[in-house]
Each structure stands twice: as structure tokens, then as C-alpha cells.
Tab-separated table of C-alpha atoms in Angstrom:
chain	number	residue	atom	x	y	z
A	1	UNK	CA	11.152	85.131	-1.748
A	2	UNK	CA	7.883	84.205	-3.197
A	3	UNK	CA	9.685	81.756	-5.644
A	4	UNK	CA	11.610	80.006	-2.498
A	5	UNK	CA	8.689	79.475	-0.619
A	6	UNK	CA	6.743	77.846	-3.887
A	7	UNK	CA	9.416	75.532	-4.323
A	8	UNK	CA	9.427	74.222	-0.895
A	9	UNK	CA	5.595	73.983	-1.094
A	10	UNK	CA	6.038	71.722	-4.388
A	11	UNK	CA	8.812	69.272	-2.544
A	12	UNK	CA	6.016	69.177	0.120
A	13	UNK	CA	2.913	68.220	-1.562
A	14	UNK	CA	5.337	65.858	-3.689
A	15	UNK	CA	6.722	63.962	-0.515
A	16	UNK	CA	2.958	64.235	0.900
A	17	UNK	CA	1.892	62.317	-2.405
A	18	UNK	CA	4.735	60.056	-2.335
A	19	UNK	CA	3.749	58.743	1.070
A	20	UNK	CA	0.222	58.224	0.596
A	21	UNK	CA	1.260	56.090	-2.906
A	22	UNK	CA	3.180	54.294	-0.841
A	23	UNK	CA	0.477	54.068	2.053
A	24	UNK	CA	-1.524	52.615	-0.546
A	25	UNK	CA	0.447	50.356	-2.032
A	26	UNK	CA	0.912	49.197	1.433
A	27	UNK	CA	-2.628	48.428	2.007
A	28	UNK	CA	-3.135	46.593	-1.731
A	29	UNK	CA	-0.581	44.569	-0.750
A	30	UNK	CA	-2.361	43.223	2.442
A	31	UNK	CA	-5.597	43.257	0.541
A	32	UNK	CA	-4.328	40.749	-2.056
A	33	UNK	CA	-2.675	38.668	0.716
A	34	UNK	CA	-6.277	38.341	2.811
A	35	UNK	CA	-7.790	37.614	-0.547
A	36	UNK	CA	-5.544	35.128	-1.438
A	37	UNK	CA	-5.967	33.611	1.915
A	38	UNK	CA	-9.887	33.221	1.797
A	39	UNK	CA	-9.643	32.087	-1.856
A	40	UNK	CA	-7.147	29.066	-0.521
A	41	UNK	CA	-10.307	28.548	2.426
A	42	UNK	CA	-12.718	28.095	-0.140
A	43	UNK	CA	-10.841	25.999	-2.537
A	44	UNK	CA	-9.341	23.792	0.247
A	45	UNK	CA	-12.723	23.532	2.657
A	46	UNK	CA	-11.175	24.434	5.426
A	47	UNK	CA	-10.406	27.246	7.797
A	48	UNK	CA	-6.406	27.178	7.915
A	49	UNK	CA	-5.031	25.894	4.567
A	50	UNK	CA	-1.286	25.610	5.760
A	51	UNK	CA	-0.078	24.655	8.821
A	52	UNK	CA	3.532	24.694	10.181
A	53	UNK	CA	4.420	21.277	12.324
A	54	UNK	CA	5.300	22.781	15.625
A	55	UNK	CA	6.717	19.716	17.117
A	56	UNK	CA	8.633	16.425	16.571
A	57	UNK	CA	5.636	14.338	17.549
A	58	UNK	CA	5.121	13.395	13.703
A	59	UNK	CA	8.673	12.210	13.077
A	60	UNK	CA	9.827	10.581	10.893
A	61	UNK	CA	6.589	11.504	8.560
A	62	UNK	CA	7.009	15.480	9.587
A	63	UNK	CA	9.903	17.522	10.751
A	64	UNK	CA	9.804	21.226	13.265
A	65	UNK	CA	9.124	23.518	10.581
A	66	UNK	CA	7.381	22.141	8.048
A	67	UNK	CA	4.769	23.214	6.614
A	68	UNK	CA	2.051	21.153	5.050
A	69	UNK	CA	-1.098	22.056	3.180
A	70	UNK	CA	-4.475	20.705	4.259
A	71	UNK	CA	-7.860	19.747	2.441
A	72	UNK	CA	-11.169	18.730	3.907
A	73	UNK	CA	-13.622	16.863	1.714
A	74	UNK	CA	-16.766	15.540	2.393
A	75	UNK	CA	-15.027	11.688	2.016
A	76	UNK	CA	-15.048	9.665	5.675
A	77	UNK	CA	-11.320	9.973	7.471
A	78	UNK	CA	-9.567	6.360	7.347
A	79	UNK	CA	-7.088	5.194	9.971
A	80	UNK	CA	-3.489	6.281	8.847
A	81	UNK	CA	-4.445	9.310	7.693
A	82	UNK	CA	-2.674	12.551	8.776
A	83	UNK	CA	-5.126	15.169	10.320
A	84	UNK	CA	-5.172	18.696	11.729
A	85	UNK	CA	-7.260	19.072	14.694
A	86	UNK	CA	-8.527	21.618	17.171
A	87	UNK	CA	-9.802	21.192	20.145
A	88	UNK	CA	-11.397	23.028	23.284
A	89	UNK	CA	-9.065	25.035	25.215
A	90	UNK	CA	-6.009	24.801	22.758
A	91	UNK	CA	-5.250	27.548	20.752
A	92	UNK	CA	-2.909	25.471	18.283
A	93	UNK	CA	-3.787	23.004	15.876
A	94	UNK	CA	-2.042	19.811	16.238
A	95	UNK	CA	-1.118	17.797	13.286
A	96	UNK	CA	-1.008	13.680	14.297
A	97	UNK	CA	-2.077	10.645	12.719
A	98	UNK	CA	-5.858	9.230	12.704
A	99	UNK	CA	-5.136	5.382	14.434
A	100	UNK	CA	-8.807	4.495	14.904
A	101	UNK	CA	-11.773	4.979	13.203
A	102	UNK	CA	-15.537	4.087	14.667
A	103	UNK	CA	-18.364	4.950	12.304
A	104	UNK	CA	-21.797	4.958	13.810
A	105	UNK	CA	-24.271	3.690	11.688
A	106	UNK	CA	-27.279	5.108	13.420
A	107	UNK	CA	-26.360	8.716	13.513
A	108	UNK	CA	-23.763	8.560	11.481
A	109	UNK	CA	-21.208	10.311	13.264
A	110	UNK	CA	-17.613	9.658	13.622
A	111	UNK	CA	-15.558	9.402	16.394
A	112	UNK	CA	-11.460	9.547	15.975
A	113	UNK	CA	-8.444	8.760	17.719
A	114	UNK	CA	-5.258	10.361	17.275
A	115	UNK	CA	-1.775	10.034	17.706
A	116	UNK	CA	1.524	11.551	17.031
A	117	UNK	CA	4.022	9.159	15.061
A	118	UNK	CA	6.884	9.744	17.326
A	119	UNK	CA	4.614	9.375	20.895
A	120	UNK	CA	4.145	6.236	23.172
A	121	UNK	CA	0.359	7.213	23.542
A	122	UNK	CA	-2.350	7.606	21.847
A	123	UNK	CA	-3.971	11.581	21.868
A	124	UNK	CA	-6.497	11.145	25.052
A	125	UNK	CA	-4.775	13.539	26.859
A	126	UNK	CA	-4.495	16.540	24.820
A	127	UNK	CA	-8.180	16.180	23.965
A	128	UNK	CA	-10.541	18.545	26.538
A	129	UNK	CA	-11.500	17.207	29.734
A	130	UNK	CA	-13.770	14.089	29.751
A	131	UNK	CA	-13.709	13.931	25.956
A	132	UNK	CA	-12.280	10.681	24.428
A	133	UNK	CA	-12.479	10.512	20.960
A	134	UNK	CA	-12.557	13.802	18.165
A	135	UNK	CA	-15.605	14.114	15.944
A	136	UNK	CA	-15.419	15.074	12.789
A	137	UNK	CA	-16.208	19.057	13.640
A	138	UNK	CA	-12.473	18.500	15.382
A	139	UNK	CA	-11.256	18.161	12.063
A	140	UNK	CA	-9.371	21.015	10.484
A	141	UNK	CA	-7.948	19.084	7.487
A	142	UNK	CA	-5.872	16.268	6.004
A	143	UNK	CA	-2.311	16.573	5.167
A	144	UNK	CA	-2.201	16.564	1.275
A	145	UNK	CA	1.431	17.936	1.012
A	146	UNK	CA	4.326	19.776	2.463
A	147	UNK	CA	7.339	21.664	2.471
A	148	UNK	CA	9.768	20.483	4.298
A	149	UNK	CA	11.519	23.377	6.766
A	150	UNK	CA	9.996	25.886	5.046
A	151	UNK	CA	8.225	26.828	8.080
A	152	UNK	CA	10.867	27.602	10.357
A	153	UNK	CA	10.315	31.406	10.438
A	154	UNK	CA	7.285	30.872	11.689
A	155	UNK	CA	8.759	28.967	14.531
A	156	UNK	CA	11.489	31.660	15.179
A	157	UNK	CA	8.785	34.778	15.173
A	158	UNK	CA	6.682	32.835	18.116
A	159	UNK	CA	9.451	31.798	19.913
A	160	UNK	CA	11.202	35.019	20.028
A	161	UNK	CA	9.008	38.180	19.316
A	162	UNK	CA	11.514	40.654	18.830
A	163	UNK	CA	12.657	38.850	15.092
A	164	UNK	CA	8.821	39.461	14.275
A	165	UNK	CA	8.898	43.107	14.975
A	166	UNK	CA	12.072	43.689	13.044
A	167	UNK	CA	10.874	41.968	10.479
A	168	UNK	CA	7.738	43.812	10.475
A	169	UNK	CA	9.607	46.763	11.102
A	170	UNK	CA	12.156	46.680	8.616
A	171	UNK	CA	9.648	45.552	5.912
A	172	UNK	CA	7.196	48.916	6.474
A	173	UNK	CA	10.254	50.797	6.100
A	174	UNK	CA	11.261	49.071	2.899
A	175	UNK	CA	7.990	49.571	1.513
A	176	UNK	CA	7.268	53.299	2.672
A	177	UNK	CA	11.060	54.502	1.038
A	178	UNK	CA	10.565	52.755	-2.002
A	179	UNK	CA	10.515	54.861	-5.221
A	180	UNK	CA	8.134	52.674	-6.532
């Protein structure tokens, strides 16, 4: 009897060990992710690196799903180029085309005008209330690159939640019945 019970106390403190290895490979696989992450903020300069297009307002430049990689330097934003910008009350960046530029030589701020390649209008409206032109603290990033539909899962997860909890789901089993 005493050997039957030892043996089930070994599978025990084997599966036990098993799950926290896996437990912990769990979390140094998020770790590396959120330090990859901050390493691409500092490198790039700014606070979201990628950026899915959300919308056909930047066709035929951008495509719904695409995902395109941003830098902010310290150089002046021209008209023409494409920028990521946030603004007060909107939670998601919106990726559209600089079309005017005024530089103000005594304080030497910038204000910005936007607009989406594939719109009638210029940006005015989606800016906050009362506020006409973006400044430069508006400014997430420029458009240095992109994938093209690469960022359609993206889309999919925050249009329909219940793909992102499978997902999620299905991935923390994966990784907690691994052997390795």
C-alpha cells in the first residue's frame, strides 16, 4: 500500500511541476513581448509603433487591415505626409494625410490639417470641439511602412469578441499542455 500511495504522490508533484514550468513559460513569453514592445517605443519615438488602418478613408494609399509602422522625429511634418493622430475624446488613432502646414515663427508651434485620401473634407470634424487645426503633441507618428492586410485579425477580434477569446483561449491551452 505504502508503495501505491508513493507513486501517486510522485505523478502529483510531477504534474504540479509541469504546470508551474508551463505557468512560467507563459509569463516569459508575455515578458519578452512587453519588452519588445517598449524597445520598438524607444527606437521609433513614439507611443504606438504599429498601427492597423481601420478604415477606407486612406484609399488608394492604405487598405482595411493594414498595418503600417510609425516614426516620430524631431524633423517639422510637411504637407503630404501620412500621420497618426490622437485627439480628445477619441480613443482610436486615425491615420490620414497632413494637407496643410502653418509654422509660426514666433512661438514656433505648428498647427496641421488633416485629411483622409478617400474623403470629400478635410479632418475639422473629427478634431474635439472648437479645435481647428492639430499641434504637433496630436502627433502619434508618420507612416514609414506597411504591411498590407496583415492587420485584419486585428479588425476581426474588435469587431467580433468571441474570435478574441477563442483565440486567447485556445492559445493558453496550447501553451499549458505542451510538453515543452
Amino acid at each position: 500500500m505504502g508503495y501505491i500511495e508513493e507513486f501517486t504522490n510522485s505523478i502529483k508533484s510531477i504534474q504540479i511541476r509541469q504546470g508551474l514550468h508551463q505557468l512560467i513559460n507563459l509569463g516569459m513569453i508575455v515578458a519578452t513581448a512587453l519588452i519588445l514592445w517598449k524597445g520598438l517605443m524607444v527606437v521609433t519615438g513614439t507611443e504606438s509603433p504599429v498601427v492597423v488602418v481601420l478604415s477606407g478613408s486612406m484609399e488608394p494609399a492604405f487598405q482595411r487591415g493594414d498595418i503600417l509602422f510609425l516614426y516620430m522625429s524631431k524633423d517639422p511634418i510637411r504637407a503630404g505626409e501620412i500621420v497618426v493622430y490622437n485627439v480628445e475624446g477619441r480613443d482610436i488613432p486615425i491615420v490620414h494625410r497632413a494637407i496643410e502646414v502653418h509654422e509660426r515663427r514666433d512661438t514656433g508651434e505648428t498647427d496641421i490639417l488633416t485629411k483622409g485620401d478617400n474623403n470629400d473634407d478635410d479632418d475639422i470634424g473629427l478634431y474635439a470641439r472648437g479645435q481647428w487645426w492639430l499641434q504637433r503633441k496630436h502627433i502619434m507618428g508618420r507612416a514609414v511602412g506597411f504591411l498590407p492586410y496583415v492587420g485584419w485579425m486585428t479588425i476581426i477580434m474588435s469587431e467580433k469578441p468571441i474570435v478574441k477569446y477563442i483565440l486567447i483561449g485556445a492559445m493558453g491551452l496550447l501553451v499549458l499542455t505542451s510538453k515543452d
